[in-house]
PDB file of C-alpha atoms in Angstrom:
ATOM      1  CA  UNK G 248       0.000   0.000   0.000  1.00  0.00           C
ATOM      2  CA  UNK G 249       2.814   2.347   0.914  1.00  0.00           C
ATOM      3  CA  UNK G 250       4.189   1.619  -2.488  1.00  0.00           C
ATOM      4  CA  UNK G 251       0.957   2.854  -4.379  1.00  0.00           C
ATOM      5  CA  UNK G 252       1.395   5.848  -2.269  1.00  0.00           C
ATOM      6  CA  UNK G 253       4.702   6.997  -2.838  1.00  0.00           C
ATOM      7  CA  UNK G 254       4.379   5.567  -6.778  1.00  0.00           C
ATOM      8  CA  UNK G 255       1.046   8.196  -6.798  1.00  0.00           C
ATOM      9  CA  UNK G 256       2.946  11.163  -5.309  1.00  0.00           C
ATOM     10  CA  UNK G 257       5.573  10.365  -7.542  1.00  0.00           C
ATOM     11  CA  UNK G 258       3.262  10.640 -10.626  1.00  0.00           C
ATOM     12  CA  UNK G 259       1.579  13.456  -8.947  1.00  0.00           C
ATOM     13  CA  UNK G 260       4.659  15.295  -8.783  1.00  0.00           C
ATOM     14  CA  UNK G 261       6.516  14.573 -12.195  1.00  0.00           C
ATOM     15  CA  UNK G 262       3.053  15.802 -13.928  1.00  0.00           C
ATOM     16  CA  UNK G 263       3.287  19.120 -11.549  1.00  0.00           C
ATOM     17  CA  UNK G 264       6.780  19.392 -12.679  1.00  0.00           C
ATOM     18  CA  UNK G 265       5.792  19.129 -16.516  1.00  0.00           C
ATOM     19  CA  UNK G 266       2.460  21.470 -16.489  1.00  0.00           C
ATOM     20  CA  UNK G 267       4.789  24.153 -14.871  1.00  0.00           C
ATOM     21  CA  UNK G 268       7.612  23.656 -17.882  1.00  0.00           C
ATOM     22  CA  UNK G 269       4.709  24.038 -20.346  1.00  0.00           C
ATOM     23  CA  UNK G 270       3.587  27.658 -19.246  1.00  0.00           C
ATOM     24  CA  UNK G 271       4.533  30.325 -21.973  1.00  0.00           C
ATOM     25  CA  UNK G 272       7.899  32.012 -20.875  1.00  0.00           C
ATOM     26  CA  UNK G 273       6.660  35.650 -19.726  1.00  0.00           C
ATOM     27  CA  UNK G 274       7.613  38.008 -22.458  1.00  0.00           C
ATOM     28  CA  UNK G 275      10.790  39.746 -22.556  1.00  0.00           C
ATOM     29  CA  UNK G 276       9.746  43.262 -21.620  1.00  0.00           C
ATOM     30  CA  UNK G 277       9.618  45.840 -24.589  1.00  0.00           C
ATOM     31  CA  UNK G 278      13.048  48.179 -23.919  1.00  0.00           C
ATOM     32  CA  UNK G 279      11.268  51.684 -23.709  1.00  0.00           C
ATOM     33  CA  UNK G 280      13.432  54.255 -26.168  1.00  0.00           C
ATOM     34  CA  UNK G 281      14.167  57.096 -23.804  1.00  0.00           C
ATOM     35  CA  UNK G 282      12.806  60.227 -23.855  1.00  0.00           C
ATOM     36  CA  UNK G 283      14.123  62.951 -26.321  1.00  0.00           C
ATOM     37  CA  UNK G 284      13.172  66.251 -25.752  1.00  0.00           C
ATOM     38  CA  UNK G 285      13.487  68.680 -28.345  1.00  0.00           C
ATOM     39  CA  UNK G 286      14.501  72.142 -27.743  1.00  0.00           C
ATOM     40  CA  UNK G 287      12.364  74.783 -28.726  1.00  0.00           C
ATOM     41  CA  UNK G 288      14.297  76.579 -31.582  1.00  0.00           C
ATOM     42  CA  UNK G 289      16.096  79.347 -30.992  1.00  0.00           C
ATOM     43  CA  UNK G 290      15.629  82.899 -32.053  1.00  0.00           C
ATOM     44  CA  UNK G 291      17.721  83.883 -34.490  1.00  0.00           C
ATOM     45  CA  UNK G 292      19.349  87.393 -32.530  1.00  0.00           C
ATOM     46  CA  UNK G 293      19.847  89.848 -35.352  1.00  0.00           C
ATOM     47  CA  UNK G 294      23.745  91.602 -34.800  1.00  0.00           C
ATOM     48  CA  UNK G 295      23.712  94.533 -32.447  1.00  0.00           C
ATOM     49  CA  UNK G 296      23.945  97.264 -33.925  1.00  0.00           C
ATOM     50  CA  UNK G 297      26.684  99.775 -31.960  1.00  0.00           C
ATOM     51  CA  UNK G 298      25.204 102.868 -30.707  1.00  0.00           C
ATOM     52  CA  UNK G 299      26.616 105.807 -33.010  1.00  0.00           C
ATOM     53  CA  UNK G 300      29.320 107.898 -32.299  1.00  0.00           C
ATOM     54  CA  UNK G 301      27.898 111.203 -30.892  1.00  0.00           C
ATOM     55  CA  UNK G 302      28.984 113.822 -33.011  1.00  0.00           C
ATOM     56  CA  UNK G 303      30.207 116.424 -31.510  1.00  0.00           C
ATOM     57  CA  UNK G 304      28.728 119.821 -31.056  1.00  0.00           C
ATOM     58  CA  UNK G 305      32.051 122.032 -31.204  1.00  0.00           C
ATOM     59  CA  UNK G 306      33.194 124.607 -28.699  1.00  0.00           C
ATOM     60  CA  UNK G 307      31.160 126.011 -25.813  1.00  0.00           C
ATOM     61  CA  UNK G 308      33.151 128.577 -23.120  1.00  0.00           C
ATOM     62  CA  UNK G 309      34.857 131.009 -23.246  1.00  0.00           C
ATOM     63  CA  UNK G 310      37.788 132.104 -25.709  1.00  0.00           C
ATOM     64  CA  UNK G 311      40.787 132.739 -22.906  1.00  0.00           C
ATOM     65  CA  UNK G 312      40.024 129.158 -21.668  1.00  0.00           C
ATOM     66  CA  UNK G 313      39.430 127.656 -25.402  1.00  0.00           C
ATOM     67  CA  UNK G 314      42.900 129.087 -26.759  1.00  0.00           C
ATOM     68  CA  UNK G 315      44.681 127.854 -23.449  1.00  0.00           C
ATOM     69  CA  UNK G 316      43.225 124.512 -23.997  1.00  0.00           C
ATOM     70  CA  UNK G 317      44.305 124.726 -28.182  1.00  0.00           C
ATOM     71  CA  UNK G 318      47.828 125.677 -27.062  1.00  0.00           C
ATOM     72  CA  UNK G 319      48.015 122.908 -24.225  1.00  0.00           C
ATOM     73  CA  UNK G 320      47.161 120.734 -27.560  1.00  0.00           C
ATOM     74  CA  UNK G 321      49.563 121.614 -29.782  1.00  0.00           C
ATOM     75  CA  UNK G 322      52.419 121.361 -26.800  1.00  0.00           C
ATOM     76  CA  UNK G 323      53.059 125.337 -27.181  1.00  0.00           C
ATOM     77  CA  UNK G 324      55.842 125.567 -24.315  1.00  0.00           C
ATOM     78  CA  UNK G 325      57.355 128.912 -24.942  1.00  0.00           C
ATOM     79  CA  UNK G 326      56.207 131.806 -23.393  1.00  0.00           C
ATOM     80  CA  UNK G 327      53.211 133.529 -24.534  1.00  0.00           C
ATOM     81  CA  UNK G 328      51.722 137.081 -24.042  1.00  0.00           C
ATOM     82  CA  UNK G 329      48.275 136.632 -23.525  1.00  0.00           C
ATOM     83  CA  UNK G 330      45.218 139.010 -23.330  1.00  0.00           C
ATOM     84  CA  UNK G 331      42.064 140.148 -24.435  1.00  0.00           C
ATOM     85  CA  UNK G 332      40.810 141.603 -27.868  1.00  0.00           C
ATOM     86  CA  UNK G 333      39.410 145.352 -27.475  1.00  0.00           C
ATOM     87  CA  UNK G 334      38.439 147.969 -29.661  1.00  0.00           C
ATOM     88  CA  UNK G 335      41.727 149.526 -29.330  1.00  0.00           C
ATOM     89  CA  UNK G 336      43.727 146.098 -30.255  1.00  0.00           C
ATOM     90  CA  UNK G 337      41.554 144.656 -32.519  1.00  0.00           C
ATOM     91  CA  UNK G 338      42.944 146.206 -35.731  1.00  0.00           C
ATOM     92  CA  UNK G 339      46.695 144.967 -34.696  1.00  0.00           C
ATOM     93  CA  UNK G 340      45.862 141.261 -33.714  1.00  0.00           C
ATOM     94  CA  UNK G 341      43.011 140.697 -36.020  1.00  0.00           C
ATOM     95  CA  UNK G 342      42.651 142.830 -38.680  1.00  0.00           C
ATOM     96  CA  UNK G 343      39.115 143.816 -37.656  1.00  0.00           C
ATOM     97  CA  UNK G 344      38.341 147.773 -37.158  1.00  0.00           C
ATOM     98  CA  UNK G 345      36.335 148.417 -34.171  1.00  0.00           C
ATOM     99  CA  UNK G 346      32.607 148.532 -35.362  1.00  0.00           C
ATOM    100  CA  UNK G 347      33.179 144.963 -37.136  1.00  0.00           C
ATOM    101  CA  UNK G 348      34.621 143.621 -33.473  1.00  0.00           C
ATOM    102  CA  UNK G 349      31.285 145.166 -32.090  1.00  0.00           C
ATOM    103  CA  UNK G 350      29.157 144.260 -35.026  1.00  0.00           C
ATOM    104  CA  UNK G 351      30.033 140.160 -34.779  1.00  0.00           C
ATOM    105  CA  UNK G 352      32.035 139.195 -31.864  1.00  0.00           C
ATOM    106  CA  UNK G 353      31.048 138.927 -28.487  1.00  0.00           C
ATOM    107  CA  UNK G 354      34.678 137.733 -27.048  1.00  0.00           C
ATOM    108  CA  UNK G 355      38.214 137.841 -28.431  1.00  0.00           C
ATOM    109  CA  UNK G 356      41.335 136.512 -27.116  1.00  0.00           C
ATOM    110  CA  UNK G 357      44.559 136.384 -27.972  1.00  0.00           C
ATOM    111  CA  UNK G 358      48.257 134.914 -27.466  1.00  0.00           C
ATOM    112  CA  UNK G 359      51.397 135.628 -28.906  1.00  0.00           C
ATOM    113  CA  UNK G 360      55.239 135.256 -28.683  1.00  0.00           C
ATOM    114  CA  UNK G 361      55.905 136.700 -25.233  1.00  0.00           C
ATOM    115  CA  UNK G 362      59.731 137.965 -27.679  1.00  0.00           C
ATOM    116  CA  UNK G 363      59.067 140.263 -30.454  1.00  0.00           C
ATOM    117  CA  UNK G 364      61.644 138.568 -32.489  1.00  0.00           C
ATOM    118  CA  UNK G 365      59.181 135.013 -32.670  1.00  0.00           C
ATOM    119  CA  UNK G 366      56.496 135.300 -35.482  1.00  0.00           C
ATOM    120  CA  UNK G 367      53.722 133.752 -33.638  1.00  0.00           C
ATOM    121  CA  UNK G 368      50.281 134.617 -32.960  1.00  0.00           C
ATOM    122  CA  UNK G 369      47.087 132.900 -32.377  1.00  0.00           C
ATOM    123  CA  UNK G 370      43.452 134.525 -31.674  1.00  0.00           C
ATOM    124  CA  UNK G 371      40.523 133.206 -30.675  1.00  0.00           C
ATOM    125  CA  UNK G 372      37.066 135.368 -31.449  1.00  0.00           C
ATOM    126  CA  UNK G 373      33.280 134.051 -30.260  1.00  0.00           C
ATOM    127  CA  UNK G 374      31.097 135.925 -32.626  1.00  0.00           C
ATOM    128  CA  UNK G 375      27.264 136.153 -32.385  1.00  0.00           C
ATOM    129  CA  UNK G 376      26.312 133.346 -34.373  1.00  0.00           C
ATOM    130  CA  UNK G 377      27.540 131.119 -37.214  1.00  0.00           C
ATOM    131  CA  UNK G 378      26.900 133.904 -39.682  1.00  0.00           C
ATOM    132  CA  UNK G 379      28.628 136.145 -37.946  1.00  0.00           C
ATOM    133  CA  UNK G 380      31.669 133.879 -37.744  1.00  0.00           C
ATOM    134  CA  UNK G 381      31.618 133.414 -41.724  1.00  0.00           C
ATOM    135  CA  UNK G 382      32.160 137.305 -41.820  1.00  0.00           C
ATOM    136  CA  UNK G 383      34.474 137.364 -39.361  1.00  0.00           C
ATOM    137  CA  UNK G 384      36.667 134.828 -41.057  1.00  0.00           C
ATOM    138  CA  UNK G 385      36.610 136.800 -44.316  1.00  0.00           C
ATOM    139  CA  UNK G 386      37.382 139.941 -42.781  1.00  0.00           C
ATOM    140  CA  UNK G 387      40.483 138.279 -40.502  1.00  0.00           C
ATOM    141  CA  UNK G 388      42.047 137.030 -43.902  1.00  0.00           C
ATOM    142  CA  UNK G 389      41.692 140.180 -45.946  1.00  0.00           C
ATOM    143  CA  UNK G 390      42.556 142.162 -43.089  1.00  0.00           C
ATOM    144  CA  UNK G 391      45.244 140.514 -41.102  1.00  0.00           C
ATOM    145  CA  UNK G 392      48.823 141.899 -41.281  1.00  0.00           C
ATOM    146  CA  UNK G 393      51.240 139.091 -41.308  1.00  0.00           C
ATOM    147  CA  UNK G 394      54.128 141.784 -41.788  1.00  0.00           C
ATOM    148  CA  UNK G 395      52.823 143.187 -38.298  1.00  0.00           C
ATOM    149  CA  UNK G 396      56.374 142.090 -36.733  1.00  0.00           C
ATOM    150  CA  UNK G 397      58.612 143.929 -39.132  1.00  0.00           C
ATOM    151  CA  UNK G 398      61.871 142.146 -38.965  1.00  0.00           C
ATOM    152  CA  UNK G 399      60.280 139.074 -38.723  1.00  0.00           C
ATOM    153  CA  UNK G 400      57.519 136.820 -40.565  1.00  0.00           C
ATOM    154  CA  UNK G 401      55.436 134.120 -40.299  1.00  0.00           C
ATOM    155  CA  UNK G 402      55.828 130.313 -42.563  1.00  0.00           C
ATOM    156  CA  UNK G 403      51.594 130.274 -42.628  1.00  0.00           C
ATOM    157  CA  UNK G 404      48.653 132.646 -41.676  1.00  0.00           C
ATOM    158  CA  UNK G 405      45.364 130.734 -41.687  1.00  0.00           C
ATOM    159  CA  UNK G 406      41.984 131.229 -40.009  1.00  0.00           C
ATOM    160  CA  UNK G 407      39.217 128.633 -39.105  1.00  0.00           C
ATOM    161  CA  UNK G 408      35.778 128.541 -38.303  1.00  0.00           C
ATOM    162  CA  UNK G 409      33.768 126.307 -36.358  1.00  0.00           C
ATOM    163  CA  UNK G 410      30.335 127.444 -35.393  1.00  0.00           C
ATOM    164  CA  UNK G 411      29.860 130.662 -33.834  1.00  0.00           C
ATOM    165  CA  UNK G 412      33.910 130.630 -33.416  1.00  0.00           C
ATOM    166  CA  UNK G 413      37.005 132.064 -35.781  1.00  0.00           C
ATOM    167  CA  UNK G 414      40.572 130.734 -34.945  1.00  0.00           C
ATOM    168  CA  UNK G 415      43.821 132.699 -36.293  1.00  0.00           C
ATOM    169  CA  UNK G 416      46.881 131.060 -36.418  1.00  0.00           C
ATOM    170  CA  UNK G 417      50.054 133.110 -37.528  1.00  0.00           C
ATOM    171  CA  UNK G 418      53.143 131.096 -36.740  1.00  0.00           C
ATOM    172  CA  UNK G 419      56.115 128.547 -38.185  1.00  0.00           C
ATOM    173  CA  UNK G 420      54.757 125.235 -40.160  1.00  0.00           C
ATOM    174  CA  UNK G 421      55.209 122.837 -37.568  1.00  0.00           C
ATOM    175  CA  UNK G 422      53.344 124.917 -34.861  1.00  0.00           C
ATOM    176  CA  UNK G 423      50.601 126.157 -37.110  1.00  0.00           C
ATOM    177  CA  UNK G 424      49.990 122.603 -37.972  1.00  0.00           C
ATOM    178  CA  UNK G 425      49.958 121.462 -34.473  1.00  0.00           C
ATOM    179  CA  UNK G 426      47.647 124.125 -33.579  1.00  0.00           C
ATOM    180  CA  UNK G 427      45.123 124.073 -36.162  1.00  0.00           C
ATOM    181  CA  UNK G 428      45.047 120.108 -35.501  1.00  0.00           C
ATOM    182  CA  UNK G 429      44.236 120.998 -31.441  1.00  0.00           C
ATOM    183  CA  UNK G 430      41.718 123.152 -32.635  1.00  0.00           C
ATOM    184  CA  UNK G 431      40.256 120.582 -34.999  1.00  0.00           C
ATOM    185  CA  UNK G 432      40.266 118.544 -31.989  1.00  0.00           C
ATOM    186  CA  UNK G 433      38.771 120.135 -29.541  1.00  0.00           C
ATOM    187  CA  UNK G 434      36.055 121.750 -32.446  1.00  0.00           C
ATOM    188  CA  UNK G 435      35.384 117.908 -33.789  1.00  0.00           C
ATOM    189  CA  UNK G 436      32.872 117.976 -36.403  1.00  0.00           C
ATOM    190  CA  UNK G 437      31.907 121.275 -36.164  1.00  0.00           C
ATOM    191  CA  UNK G 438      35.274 122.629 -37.984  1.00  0.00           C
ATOM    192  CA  UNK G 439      35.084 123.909 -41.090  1.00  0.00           C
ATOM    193  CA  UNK G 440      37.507 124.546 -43.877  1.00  0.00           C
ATOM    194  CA  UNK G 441      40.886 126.232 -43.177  1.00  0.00           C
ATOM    195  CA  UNK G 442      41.644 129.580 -45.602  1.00  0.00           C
ATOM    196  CA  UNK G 443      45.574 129.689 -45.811  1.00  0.00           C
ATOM    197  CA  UNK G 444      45.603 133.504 -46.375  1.00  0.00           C
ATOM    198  CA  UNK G 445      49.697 133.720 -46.313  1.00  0.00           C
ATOM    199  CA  UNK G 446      52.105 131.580 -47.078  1.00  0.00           C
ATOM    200  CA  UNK G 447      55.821 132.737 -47.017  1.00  0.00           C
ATOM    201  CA  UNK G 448      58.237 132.063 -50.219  1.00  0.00           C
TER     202      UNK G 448
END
């Protein structure tokens, strides 16, 4: 009897074994392709475009501090005689008779050669307005004396305008250069064309 029994459970257990090894194998799980996120496209940034230069307006003060600041420019190291334009002067340093100086200028300054001997002069004149300074300019380079030192004359006489203002320069190449380029500086675009009235032989 105990024979039947274990011969059953044997049975019992080699069909258990064989219905389990008959189940479908679970399915190998899918592999899930990872996420991709796409990035929003980007803006296309158009080049900045630089802020513009600012041009500049041209000379505002004074003409005592203007000329100081043309001849700290141009390196001017000798001495200079400096002083204002009057009515009484005006002819000698600029050329202008008095009721023209009244007429369009509202300042005038000038510096020269503290020595006689040195042909060098520059003058500075604020006039009323920009018209005014276009007559002025005229009138400095008909009127002007470049034999005003006698024994003595300038390489270059040449006046500038630049707004309401009219620069003289009387002097030696190198110096007239370097002063007319302060000036042009300091004026930026407000400088106009430079009338060479004298040039020595």
């Amino acid at each position: 009897m105990k024979r039947q029994i274990l011969i059953a459970l044997a049975l019992l257990a080699a069909f258990a074994a064989l219905v389990s090894g008959c189940k479908p194998a679970s399915p190998a799980p899918t592999a899930t392709p990872p996420a991709v996120t796409t990035a929003p496209p980007m803006e296309t940034l158009a080049p900045a475009t630089p802020s513009p230069t600012p041009v500049q307006s041209g000379l505002a003060g004074d003409t005592k501090d203007i000329l100081a600041a043309v001849n700290e420019g141009a390196n001017i190291d000798f001495e200079t005689f400096d002083e204002q334009i009057t009515a009484e002067t005006c002819q000698s340093y600029l050329g202008l008779t008095p009721e023209q100086l009244s007429e369009y200028a509202e300042d005038a300054y000038v510096s020269m050669a503290a020595m006689n001997v040195s042909a060098h002069l520059t003058a500075l004149v604020k006039c009323k307005d920009a018209a005014s300074a276009a007559e002025v300019k005229s009138l400095v380079a008909k009127g002007f004396d470049s034999g005003r030192w006698v024994c003595v004359r300038p390489d270059r006489c040449l006046v500038v305008e630049a707004g309401s203002y009219v620069f003289l320069i009387a002097s030696y190449d190198e110096i007239a250069t370097a002063l007319e380029d302060a000036f042009r500086a300091l004026a930026g675009d407000a400088a106009g064309e430079a009338d060479v009235f004298f040039e020595a032989e």
